[in-house]
PDB file of C-alpha atoms in Angstrom:
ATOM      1  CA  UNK R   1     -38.617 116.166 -13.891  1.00 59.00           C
ATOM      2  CA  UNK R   2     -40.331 113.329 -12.366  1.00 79.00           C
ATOM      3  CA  UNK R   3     -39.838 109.858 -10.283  1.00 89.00           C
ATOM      4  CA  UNK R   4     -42.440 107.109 -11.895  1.00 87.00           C
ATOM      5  CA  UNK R   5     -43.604 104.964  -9.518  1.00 93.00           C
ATOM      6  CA  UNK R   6     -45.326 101.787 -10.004  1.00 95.00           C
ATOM      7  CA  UNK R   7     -45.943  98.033  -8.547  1.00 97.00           C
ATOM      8  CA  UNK R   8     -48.628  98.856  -6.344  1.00 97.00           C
ATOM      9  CA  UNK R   9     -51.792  96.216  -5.764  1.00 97.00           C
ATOM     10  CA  UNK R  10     -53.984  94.837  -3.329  1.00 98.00           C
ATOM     11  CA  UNK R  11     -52.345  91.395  -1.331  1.00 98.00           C
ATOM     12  CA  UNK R  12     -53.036  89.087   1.165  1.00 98.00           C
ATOM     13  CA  UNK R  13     -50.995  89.306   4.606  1.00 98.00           C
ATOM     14  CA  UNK R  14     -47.883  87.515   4.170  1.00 98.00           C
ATOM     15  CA  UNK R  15     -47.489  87.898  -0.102  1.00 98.00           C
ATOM     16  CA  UNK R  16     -44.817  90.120  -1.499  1.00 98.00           C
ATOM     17  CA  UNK R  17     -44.846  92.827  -3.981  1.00 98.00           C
ATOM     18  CA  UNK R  18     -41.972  94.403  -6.041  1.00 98.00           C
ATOM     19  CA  UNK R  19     -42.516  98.816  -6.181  1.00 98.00           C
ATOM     20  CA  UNK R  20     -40.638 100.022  -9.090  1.00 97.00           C
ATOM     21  CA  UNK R  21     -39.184 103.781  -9.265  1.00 95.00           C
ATOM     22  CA  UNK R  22     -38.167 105.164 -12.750  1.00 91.00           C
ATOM     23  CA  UNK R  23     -35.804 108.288 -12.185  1.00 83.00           C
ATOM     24  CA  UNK R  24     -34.544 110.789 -14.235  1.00 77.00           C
ATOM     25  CA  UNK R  25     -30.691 110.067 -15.450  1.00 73.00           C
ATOM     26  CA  UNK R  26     -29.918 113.241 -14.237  1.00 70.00           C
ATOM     27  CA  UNK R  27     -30.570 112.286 -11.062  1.00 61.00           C
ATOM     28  CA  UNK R  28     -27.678 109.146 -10.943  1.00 61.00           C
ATOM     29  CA  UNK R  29     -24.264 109.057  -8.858  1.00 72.00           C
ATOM     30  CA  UNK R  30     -25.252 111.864  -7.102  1.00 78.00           C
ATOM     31  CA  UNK R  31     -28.494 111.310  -5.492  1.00 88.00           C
ATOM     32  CA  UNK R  32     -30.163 108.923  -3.384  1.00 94.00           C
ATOM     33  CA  UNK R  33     -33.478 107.456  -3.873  1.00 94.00           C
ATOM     34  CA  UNK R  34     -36.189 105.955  -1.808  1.00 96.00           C
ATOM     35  CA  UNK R  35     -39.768 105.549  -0.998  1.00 98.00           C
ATOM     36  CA  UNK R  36     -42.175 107.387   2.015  1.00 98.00           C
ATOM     37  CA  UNK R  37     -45.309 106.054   2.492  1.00 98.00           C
ATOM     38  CA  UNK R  38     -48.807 107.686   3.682  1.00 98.00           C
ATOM     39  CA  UNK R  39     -51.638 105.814   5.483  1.00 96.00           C
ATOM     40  CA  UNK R  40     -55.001 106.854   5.434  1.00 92.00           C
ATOM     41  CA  UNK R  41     -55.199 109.895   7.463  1.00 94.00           C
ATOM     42  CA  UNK R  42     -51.871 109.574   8.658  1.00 97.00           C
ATOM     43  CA  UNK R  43     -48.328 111.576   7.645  1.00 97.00           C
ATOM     44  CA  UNK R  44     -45.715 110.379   5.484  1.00 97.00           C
ATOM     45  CA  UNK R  45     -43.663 108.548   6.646  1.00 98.00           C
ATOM     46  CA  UNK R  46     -39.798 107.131   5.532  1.00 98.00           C
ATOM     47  CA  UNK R  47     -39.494 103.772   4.242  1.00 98.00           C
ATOM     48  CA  UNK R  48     -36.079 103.161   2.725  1.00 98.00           C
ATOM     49  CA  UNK R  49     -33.564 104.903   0.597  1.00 98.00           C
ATOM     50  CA  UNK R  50     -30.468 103.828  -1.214  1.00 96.00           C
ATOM     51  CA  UNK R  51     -27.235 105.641  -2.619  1.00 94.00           C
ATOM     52  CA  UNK R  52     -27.753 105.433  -6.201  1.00 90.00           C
ATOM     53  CA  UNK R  53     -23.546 105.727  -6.633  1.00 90.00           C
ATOM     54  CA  UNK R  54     -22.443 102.991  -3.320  1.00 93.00           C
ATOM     55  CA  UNK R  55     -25.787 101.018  -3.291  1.00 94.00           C
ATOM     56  CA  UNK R  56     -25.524 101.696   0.516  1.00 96.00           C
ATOM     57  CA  UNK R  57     -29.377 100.964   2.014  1.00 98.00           C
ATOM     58  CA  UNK R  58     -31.189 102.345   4.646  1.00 98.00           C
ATOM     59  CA  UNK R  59     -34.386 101.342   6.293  1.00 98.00           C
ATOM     60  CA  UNK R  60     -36.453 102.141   9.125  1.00 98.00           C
ATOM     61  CA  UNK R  61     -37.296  99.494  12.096  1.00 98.00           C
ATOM     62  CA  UNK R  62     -40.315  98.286  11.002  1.00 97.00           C
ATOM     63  CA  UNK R  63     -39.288  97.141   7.745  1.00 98.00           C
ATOM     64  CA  UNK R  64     -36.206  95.928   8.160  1.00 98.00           C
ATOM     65  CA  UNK R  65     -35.601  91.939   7.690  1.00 97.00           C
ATOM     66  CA  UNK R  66     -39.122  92.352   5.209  1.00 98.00           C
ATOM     67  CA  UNK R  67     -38.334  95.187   2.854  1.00 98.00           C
ATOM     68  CA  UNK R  68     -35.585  95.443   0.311  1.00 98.00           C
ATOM     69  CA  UNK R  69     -34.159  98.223  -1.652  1.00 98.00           C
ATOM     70  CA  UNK R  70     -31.908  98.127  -4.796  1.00 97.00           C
ATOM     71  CA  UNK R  71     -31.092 100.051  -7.870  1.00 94.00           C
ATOM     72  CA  UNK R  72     -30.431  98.846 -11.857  1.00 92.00           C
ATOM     73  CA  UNK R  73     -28.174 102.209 -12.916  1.00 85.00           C
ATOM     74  CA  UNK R  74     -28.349 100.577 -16.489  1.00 87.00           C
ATOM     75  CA  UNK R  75     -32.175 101.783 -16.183  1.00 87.00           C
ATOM     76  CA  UNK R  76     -32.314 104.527 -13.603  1.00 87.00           C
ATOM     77  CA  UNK R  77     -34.844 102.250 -11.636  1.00 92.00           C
ATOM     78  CA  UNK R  78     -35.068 101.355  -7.830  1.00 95.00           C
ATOM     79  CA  UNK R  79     -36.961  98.853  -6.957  1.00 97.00           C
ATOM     80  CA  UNK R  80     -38.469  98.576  -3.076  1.00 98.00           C
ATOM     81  CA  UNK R  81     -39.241  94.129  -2.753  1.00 98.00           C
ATOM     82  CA  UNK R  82     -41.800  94.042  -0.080  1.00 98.00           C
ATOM     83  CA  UNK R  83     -41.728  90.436   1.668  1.00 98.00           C
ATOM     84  CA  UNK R  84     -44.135  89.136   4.421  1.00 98.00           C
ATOM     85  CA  UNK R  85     -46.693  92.437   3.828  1.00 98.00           C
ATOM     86  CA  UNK R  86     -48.492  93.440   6.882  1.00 98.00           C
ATOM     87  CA  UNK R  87     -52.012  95.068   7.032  1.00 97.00           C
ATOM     88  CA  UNK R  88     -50.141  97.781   8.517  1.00 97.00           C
ATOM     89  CA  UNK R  89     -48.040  98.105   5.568  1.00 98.00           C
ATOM     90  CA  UNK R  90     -51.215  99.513   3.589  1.00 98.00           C
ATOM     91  CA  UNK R  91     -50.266 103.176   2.419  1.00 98.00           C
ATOM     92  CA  UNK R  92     -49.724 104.808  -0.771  1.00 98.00           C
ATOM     93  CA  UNK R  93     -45.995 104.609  -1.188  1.00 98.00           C
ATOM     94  CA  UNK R  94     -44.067 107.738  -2.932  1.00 97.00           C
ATOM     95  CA  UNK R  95     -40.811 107.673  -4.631  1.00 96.00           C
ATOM     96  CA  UNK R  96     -38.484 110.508  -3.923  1.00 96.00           C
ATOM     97  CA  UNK R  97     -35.174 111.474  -4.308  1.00 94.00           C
ATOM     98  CA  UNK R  98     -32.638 114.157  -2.795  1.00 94.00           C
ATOM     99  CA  UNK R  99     -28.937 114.490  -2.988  1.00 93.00           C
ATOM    100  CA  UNK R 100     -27.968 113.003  -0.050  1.00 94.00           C
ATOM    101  CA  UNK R 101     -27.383 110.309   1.728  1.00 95.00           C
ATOM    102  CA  UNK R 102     -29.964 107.691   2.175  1.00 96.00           C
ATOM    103  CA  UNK R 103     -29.253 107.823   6.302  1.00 96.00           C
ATOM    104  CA  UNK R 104     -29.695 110.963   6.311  1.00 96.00           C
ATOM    105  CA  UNK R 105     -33.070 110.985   3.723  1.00 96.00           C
ATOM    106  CA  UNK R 106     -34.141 108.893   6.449  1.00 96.00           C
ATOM    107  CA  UNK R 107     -34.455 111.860   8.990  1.00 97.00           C
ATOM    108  CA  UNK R 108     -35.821 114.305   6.489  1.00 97.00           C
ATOM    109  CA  UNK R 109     -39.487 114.873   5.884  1.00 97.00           C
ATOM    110  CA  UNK R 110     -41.104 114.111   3.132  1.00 97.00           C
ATOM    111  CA  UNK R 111     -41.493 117.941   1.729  1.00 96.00           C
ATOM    112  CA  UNK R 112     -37.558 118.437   1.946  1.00 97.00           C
ATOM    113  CA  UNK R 113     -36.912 115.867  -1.007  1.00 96.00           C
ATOM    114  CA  UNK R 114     -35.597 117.705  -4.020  1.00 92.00           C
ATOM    115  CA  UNK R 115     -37.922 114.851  -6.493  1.00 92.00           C
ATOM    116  CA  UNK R 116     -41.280 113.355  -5.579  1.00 93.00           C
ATOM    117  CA  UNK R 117     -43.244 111.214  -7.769  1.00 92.00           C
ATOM    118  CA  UNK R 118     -46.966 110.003  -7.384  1.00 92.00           C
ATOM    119  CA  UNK R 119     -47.888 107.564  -4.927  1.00 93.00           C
ATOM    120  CA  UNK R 120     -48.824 103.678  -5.687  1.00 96.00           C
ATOM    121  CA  UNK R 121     -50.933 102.226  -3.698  1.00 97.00           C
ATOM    122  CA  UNK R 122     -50.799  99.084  -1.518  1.00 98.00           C
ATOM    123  CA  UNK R 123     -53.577  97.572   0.050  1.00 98.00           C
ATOM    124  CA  UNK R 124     -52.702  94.721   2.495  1.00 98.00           C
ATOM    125  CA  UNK R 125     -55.451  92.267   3.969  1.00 97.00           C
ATOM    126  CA  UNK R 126     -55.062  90.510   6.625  1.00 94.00           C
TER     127      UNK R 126
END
């Protein structure tokens, strides 16, 4: 069983891009989904997550106001809209999933997701 994840690309500072996770149906109404990312040389770190039954959405600080999450459940995708990028948003960005709630998938690490895809990468010039 794997997460799909796609949408990466290299941007300017200030463009937008639109991440795209494909999940297994199994995984629907009871799991939550959301994407870590991983700068060069650094740790992953969590992005955003969102129920996959409520549509409830999490974020952390830094992306908040910039990144959106949502969900189709028609396609079993989530999709992560990135507005205003920021160099520092450069990272290859992993789509994961755990049964749980996406507040508390934001205090997890990365290993302790029950699904993890392959990264996509996003390169952000300033």
């Amino acid at each position: 069983v794997q997460l799909q994840a796609s949408g990466g690309g290299m941007v300017q500072a200030g463009d937008s891009l639109r991440l795209s996770c494909a999940a297994p149906s199994r995984t629907f109404s009871t799991y939550a989904v959301g994407w870590f990312r991983q700068a060069p040389g650094k740790e992953h770190n969590f992005v955003a997550a969102i129920s996959l039954r409520y549509g409830s959405a999490y974020y952390t600080d830094s992306v908040k106001g910039r990144f959106t999450i949502s969900r189709d459940n028609a396609s079993n995708t989530v999709f992560l809209q990135m507005n205003s990028l920021k160099p520092e948003d450069t990272a290859n960005y992993f789509c994961v999933a755990r049964r749980t709630a996406p507040h508390t998938m934001g205090r997890l690490p990365y290993y302790a997701m029950d699904l993890r895809g392959k990264g996509t990468l996003v390169t952000v010039s300033s």
